[in-house]
Coordinates of C-alpha atoms and ligand atoms in Angstrom, one line a residue:
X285 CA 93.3 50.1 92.8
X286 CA 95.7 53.3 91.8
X287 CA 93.1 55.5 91.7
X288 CA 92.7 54.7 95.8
X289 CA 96.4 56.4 96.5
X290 CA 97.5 59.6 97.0
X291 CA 100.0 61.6 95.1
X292 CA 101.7 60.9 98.0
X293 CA 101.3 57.1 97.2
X294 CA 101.8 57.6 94.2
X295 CA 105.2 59.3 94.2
X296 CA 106.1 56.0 96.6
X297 CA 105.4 53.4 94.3
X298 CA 107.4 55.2 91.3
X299 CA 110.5 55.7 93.4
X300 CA 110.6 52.1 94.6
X301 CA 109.7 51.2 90.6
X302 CA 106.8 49.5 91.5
X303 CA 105.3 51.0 88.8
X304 CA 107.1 53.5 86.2
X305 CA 105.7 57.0 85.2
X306 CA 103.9 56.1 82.2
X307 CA 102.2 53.1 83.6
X308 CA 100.6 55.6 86.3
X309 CA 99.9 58.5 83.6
X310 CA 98.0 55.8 81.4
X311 CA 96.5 54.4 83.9
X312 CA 94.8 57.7 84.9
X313 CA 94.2 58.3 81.5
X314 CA 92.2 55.5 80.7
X315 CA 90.1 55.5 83.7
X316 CA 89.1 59.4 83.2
X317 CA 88.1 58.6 79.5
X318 CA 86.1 55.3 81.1
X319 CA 84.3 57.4 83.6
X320 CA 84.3 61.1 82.4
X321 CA 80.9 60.1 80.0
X322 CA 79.2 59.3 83.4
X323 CA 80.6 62.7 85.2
X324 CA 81.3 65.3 82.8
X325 CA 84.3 66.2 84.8
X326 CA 86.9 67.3 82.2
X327 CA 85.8 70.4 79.9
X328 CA 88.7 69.4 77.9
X329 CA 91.4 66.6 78.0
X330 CA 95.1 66.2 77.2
X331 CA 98.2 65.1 78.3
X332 CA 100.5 67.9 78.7
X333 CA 104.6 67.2 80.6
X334 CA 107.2 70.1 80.4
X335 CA 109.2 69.4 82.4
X336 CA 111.0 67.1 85.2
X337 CA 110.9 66.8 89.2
X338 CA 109.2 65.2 91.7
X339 CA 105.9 64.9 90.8
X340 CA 107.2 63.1 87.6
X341 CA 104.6 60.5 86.8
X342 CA 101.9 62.0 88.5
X343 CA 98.6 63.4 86.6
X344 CA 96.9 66.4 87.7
X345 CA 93.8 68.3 86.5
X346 CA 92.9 72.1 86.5
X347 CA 89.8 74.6 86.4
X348 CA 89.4 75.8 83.4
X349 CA 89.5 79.3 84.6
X350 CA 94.1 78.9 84.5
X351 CA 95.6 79.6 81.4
X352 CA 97.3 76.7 79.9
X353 CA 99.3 77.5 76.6
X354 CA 97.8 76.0 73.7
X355 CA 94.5 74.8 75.7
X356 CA 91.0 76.7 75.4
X357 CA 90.2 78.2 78.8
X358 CA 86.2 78.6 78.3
X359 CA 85.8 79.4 81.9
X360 CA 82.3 77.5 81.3
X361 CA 81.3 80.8 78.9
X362 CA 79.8 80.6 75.8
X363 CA 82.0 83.8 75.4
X364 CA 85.2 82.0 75.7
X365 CA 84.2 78.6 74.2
X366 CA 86.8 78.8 71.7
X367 CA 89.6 81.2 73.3
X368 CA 92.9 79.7 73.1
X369 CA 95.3 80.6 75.8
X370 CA 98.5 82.0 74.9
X371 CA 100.0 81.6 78.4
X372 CA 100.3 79.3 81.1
X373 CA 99.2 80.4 84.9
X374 CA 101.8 80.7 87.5
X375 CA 100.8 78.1 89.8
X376 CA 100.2 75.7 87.0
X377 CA 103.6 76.3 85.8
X378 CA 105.1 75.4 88.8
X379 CA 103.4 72.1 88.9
X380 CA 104.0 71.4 85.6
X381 CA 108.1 72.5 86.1
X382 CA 108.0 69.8 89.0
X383 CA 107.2 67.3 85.8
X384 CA 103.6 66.2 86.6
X385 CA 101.5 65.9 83.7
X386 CA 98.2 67.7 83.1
X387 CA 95.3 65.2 81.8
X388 CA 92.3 67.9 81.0
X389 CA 90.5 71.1 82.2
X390 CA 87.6 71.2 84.5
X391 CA 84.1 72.3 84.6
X392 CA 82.9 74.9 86.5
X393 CA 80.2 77.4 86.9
X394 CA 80.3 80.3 84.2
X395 CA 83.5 82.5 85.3
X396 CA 83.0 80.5 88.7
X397 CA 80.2 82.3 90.0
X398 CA 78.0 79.0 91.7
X399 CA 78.1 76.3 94.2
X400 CA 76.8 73.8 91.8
X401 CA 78.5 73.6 88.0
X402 CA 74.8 73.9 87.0
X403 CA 75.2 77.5 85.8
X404 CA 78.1 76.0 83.8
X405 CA 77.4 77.2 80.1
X406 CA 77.9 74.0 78.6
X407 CA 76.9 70.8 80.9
X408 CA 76.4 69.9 84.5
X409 CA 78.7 67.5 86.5
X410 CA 77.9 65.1 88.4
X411 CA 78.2 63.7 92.0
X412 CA 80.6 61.1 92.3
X413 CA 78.8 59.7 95.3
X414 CA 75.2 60.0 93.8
X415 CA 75.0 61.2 89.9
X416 CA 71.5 62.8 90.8
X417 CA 72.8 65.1 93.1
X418 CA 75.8 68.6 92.2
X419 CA 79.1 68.0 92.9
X420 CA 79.3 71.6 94.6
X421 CA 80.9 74.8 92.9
X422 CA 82.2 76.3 91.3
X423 CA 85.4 73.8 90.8
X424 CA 82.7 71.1 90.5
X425 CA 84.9 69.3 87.6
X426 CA 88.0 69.4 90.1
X427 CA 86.3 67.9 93.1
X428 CA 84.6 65.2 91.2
X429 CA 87.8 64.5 89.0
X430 CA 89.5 63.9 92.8
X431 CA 86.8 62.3 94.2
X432 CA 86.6 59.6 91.9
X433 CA 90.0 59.0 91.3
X434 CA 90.0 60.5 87.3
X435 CA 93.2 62.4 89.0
X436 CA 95.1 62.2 92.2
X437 CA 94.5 66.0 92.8
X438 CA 93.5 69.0 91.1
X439 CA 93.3 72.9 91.5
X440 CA 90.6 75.3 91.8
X441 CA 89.7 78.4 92.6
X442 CA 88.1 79.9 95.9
X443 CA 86.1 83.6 95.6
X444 CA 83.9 82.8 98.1
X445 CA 84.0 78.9 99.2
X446 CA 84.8 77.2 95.8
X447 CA 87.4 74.9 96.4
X448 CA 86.2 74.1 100.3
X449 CA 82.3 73.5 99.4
X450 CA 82.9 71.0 96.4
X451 CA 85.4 69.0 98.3
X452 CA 82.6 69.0 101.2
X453 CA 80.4 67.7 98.7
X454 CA 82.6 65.4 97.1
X455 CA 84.3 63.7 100.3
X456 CA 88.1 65.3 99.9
X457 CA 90.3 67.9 101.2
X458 CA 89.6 71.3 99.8
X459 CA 92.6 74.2 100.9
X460 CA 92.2 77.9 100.0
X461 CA 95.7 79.6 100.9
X462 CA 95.8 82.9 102.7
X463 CA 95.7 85.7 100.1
X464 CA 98.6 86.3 98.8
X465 CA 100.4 83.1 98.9
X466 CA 99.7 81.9 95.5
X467 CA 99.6 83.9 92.2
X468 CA 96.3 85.0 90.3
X469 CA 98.5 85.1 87.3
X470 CA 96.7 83.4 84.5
X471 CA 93.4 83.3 86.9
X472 CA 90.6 84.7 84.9
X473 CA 89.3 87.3 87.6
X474 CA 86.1 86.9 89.1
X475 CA 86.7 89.3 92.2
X476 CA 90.2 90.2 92.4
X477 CA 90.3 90.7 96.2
X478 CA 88.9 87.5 97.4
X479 CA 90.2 85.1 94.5
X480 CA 92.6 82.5 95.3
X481 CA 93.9 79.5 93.7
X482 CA 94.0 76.1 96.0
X483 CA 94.4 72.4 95.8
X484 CA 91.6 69.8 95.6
X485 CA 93.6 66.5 96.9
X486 CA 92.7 62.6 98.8
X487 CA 94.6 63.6 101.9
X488 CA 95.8 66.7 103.7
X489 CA 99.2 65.6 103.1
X490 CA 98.8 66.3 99.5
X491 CA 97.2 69.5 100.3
X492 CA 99.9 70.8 101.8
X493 CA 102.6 69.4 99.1
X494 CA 100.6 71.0 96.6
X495 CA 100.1 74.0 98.3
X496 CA 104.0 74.3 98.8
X497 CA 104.8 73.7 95.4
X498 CA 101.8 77.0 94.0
X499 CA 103.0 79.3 96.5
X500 CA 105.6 82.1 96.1
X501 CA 105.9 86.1 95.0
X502 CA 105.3 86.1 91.2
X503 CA 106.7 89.6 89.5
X504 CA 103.4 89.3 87.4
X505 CA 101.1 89.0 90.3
X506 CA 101.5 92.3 92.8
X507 CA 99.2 90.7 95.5
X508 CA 101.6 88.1 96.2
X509 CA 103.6 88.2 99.6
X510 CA 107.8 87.1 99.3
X511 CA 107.3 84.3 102.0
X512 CA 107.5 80.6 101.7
X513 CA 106.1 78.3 104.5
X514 CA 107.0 75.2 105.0
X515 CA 103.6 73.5 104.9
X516 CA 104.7 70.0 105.8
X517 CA 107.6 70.2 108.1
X518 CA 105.4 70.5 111.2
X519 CA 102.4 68.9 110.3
X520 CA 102.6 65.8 111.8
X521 CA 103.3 67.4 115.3
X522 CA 101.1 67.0 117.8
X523 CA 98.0 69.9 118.6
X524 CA 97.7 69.3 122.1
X525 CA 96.7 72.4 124.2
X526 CA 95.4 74.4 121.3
X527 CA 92.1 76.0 121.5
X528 CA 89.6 75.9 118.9
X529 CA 86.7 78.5 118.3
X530 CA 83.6 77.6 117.2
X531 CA 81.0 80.7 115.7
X532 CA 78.0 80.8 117.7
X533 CA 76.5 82.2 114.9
X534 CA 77.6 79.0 112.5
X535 CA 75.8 76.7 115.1
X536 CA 72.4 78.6 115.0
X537 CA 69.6 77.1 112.9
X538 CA 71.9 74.1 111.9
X539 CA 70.7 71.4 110.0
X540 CA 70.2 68.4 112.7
X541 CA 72.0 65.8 111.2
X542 CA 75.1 68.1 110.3
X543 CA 74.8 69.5 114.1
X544 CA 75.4 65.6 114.9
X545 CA 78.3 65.0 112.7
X546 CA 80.4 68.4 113.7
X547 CA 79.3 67.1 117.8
X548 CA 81.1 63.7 116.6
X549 CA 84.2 66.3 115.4
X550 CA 84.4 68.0 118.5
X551 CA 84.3 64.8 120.4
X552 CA 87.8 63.5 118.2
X553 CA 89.6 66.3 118.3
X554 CA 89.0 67.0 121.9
X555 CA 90.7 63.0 122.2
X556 CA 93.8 65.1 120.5
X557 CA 93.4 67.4 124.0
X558 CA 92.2 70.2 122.2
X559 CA 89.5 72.6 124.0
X560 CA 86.9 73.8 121.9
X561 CA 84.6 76.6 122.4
X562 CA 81.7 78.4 121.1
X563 CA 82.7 82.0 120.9
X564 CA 80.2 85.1 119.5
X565 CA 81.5 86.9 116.3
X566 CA 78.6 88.8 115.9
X567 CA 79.8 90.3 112.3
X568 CA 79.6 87.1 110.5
X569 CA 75.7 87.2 110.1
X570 CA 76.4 90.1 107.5
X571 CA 79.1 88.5 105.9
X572 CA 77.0 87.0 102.8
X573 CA 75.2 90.5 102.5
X574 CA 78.6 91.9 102.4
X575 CA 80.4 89.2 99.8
X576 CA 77.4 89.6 97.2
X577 CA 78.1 93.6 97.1
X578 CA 82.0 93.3 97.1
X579 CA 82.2 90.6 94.5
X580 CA 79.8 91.1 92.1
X581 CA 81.0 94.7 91.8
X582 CA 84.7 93.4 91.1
X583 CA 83.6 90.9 88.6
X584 CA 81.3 93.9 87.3
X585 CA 84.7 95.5 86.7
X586 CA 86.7 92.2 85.7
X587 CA 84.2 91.4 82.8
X588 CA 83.8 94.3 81.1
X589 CA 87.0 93.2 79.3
X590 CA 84.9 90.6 77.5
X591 CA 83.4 93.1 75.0
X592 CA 83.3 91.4 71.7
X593 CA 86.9 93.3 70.7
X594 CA 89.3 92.1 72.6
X595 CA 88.6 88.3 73.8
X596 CA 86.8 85.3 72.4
X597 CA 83.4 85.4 71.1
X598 CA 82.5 88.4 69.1
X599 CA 78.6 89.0 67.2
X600 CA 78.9 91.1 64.4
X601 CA 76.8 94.3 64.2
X602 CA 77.2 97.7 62.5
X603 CA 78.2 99.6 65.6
X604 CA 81.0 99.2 68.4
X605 CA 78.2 99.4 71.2
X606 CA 75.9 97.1 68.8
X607 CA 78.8 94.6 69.3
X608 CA 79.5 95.0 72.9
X609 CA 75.8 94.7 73.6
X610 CA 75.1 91.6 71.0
X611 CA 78.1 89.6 72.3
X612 CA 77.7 89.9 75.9
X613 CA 73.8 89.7 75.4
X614 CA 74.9 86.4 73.9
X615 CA 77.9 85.2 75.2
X616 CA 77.3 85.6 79.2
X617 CA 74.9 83.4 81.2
X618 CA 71.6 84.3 83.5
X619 CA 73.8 84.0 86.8
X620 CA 77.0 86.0 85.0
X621 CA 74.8 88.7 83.7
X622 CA 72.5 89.0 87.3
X623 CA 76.0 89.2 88.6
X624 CA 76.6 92.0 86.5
X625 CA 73.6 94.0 86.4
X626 CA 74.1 94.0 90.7
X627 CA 77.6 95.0 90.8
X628 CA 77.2 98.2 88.1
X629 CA 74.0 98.8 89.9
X630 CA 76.2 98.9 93.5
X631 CA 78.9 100.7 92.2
X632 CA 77.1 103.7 90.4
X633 CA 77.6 107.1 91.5
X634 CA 73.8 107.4 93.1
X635 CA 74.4 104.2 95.0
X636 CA 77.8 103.4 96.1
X637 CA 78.1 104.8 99.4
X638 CA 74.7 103.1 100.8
X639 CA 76.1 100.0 99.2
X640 CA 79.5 99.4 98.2
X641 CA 81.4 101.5 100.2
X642 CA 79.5 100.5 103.6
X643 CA 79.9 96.8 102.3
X644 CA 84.0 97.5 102.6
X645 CA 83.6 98.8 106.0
X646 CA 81.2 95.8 107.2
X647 CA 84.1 93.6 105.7
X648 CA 86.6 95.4 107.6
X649 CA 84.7 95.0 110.8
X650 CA 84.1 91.3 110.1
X651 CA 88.1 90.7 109.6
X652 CA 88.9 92.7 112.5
X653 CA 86.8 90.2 114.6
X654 CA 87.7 87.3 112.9
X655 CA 91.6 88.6 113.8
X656 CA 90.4 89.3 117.8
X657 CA 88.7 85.7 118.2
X658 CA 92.5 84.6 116.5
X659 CA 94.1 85.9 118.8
X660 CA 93.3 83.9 121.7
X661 CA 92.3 80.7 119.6
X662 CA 94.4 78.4 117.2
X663 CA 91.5 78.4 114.4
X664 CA 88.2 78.5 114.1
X665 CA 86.2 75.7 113.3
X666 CA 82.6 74.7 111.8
X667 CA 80.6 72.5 109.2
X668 CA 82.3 73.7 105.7
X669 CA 78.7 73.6 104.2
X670 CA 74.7 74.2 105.4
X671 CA 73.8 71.1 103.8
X672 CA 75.3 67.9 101.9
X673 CA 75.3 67.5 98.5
X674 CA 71.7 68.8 96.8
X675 CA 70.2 67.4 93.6
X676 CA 70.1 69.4 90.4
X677 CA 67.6 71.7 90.3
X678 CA 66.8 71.6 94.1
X679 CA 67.9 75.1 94.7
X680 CA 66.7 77.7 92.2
X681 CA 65.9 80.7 94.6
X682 CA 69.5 82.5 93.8
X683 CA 69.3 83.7 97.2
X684 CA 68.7 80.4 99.2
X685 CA 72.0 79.5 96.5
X686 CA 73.9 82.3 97.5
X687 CA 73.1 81.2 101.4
X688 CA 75.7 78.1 100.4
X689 CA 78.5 79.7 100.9
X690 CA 77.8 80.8 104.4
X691 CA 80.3 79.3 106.0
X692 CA 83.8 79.6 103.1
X693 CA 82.7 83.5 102.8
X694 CA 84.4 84.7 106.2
X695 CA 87.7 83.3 104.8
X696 CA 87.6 85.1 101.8
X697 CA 86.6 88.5 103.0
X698 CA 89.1 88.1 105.7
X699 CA 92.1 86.5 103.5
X700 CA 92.5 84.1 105.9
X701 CA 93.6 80.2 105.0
X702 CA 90.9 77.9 105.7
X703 CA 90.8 74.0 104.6
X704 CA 87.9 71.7 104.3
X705 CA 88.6 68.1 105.5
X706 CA 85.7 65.4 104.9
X707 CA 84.5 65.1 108.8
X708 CA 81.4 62.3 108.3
X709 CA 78.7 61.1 105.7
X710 CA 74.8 61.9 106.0
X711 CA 72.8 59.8 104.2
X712 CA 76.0 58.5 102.7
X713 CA 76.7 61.7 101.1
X714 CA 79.9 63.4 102.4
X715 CA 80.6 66.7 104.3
X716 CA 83.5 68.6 105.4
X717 CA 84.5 70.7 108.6
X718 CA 86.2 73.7 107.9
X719 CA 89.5 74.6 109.8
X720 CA 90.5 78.5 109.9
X721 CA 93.5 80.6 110.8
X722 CA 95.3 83.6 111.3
X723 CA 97.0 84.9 108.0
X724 CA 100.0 83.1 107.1
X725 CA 99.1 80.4 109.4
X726 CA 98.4 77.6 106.9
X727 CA 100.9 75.2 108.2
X728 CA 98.3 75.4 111.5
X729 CA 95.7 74.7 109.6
X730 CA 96.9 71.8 108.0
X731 CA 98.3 70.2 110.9
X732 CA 95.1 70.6 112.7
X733 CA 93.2 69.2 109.5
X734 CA 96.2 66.3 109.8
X735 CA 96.0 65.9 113.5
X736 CA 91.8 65.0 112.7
X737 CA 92.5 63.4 109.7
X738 CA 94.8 60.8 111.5
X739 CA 92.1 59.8 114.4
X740 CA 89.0 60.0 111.9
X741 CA 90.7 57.1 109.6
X742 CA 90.7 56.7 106.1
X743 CA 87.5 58.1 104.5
X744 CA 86.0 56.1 101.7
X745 CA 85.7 56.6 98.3
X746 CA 82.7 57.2 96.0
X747 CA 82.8 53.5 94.1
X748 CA 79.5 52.4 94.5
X749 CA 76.7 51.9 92.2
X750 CA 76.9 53.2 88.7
X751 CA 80.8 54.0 89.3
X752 CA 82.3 50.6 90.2
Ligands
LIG22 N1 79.6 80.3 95.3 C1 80.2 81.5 95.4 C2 79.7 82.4 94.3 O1 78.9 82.0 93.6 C3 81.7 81.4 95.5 C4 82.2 81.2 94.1 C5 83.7 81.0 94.2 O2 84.3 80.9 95.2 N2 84.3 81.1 93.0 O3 80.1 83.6 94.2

């Protein structure tokens, strides 16, 4: 039953040598072979150590969006399918310099634009908890690696909800860091102001030992802040007496049965004596409108590096524009290309005050309020996701998609931290609440998520039906 602990476990056992390092590594190795066919997690596999520390012994998995040296990094494009990195991420690196060992690359949606892996360019994955149903998006692969115990945790990337909504999905503890924390180095952009690399773990615990490891300023990274918190010190202390707010506007036209299962979280952590509130911040209902101007227009920007010339896939033609045209004609996806198309149409001359430029000041508005609402509450606090886990397919309307991310977008726009913790299960499908903060207060965050996570018990694990 390894695949039930946590790295925390994990670490545990090796110390007191009830197991050794490569007895855990091969374990993991041959379950994620075993069940990989059914989930299409892993883009690609391999089993890469460098070098020695404490999470010696313990296999990880990443989004194939980081660099690894000597890896492809496809980010799910048919215009990357056979790039070979030359460099390894930041934040990777410093997982890999702690001496855990990297077992394969996960699937996401094309340059992690989705909430689904469907608009993945070369396979869907699957739901751990029900094979007919999207693990969430766009580190689908990471989530469903985690949930099913191929790997004790994984990282992903969140523009816009992408490591909190598949870990709702999936039934684990998805943390976005505030911006700034952790290095973009070796990220392939999508939008360069929102992006940020976070851990997809079992327990919160792990979150915030992962978290601690990826953070830190990084001379090749000029977003990142010098400052290094201590995300596990505190984060068994108690949270008594702190107030939490909860968006009106997050509780309108809620889904029923998820309106139940965040009443059942409010009833827990009020047992912590916690107060919670429902508080207007009248901004947020423009905060999707706002997120697909901003980032579209920055991966408008971001992409046009993939030309043909200078990365990856290149179709020959006579002329430089017949090549540029003919490779990303070929090379990019529906969703990628829509993405595209909206963010040069936003950000031309004729357009760019009506659109982009008011879009900037809406977000500026929307983190001003989120700040005010911070500053008399701890965090604030809803369902991570609209809806549980749909099945493939369900949504094709890209504008009831894009309503997905409802909820994660706030954090993004505002670069605030924001963890998803699995709060119940509808239907038996899983689904997270979301925990928000002030900048720089992720240790809050994750004692909050820890002070929940400690009264709401163990949750289970996905090993029913197909998977046992
Ligand atoms: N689902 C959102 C989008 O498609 C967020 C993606 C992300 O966070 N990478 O843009």
């Amino acid at each position: 039953m390894l695949f039930k602990k946590s790295v925390e476990g994990l670490i545990e056992a090796i110390k007191h040598r009830e197991l050794s390092e490569e007895e855990v590594i091969e374990y993991f190795v041959k379950r994620s072979s075993k069940l990989n066919s059914k989930l299409k997690a892993f883009l690609s596999t391999c089993k890469i150590k460098k070098g020695k520390g404490f999470l010696s012994g313990i296999p990880f998995a990443i989004k194939d969006n980081m660099q690894l040296e000597n890896m492809k990094t496809t980010c799910g494009s048919r215009i990357l399918e056979d790039y070979g990195s030359t460099y390894t991420a930041t934040a990777v690196q410093k997982i890999l310099n702690m001496g855990a060992t990297v077992l394969g690359k996960t699937n996401l949606d094309e340059f992690a634009m989705g909430s689904s892996t469907e608009y993945s360019a070369f396979f869907p994955t699957k739901n751990p908890w029900d094979v007919e149903r999207v693990p969430g998006g766009s580190s689908g692969g990471s989530a469903a690696a985690v949930a099913a115990g191929l790997v004790p945790f994984a990282l992903g990337s969140d523009t816009g909800g992408s490591v909190r909504q598949p870990a709702s999905f999936c039934g684990i503890v998805g943390y976005k860091p505030t911006y700034g924390l952790v290095s973009r180095y070796g990220l392939s952009a999508f939008a360069s102001s929102l992006d940020q690399i976070g851990p997809l773990t079992k327990t919160v615990r792990d979150a915030a030992i992962i978290g601690k490891t990826i953070m830190g300023i990084d001379p090749n990274d000029a977003t990142t802040v010098d400052k290094k918190i201590d995300l596990i010190d505190k984060i068994e202390s108690n949270v008594e007496g702190m107030r939490l707010a909860v968006p009106v506007e997050f509780m309108k036209d809620l889904n029923q049965n998820v309106k139940n299962t965040f009443k059942k979280f409010i009833e827990d952590v009020k047992r912590l004596g916690v107060e919670v509130e429902e508080v207007p911040i009248p901004s947020l209902k423009y905060a999707v409108a706002v997120y697909y101007v901003i980032a579209p227009a920055e991966a408008s920007s971001n992409l046009s590096r993939y030309d043909g010339i200078r990365y990856g896939l290149r179709v020959e033609e006579d002329s430089v524009a017949g090549i540029y045209n003919q490779t990303r004609d070929k090379g990019f996806g529906s969703e990628v290309k829509r993405r595209i198309m909206l963010g040069t149409f936003t950000l031309s001359a004729a357009y760019y005050d009506a659109y982009f430029d008011k879009a900037q000041k809406v977000r500026t508005k929307i983190k001003s309020e989120m700040d005010e609402v911070l500053e008399s509450y701890d965090a604030i606090v809803g369902p991570t996701t609209p809806v549980t886990a749909f099945k493939f397919g369900e949504i094709s309307n890209p504008l009831d998609y894009y309503l997905q991310d409802i909820y994660t977008i706030p954090a993004n726009l505002a670069g605030l931290p924001s963890v998803s913790v699995p709060m119940g299960l509808i239907d038996n499908l899983p689904i997270g609440v979301q925990i928000t903060s002030k900048r720089f207060e992720d240790a809050k965050v994750l004692r909050i998520a820890r002070s929940y996570e400690k009264i709401r018990g163990e949750f289970p694990m996905p090993i029913g039906g197909e998977l046992k």
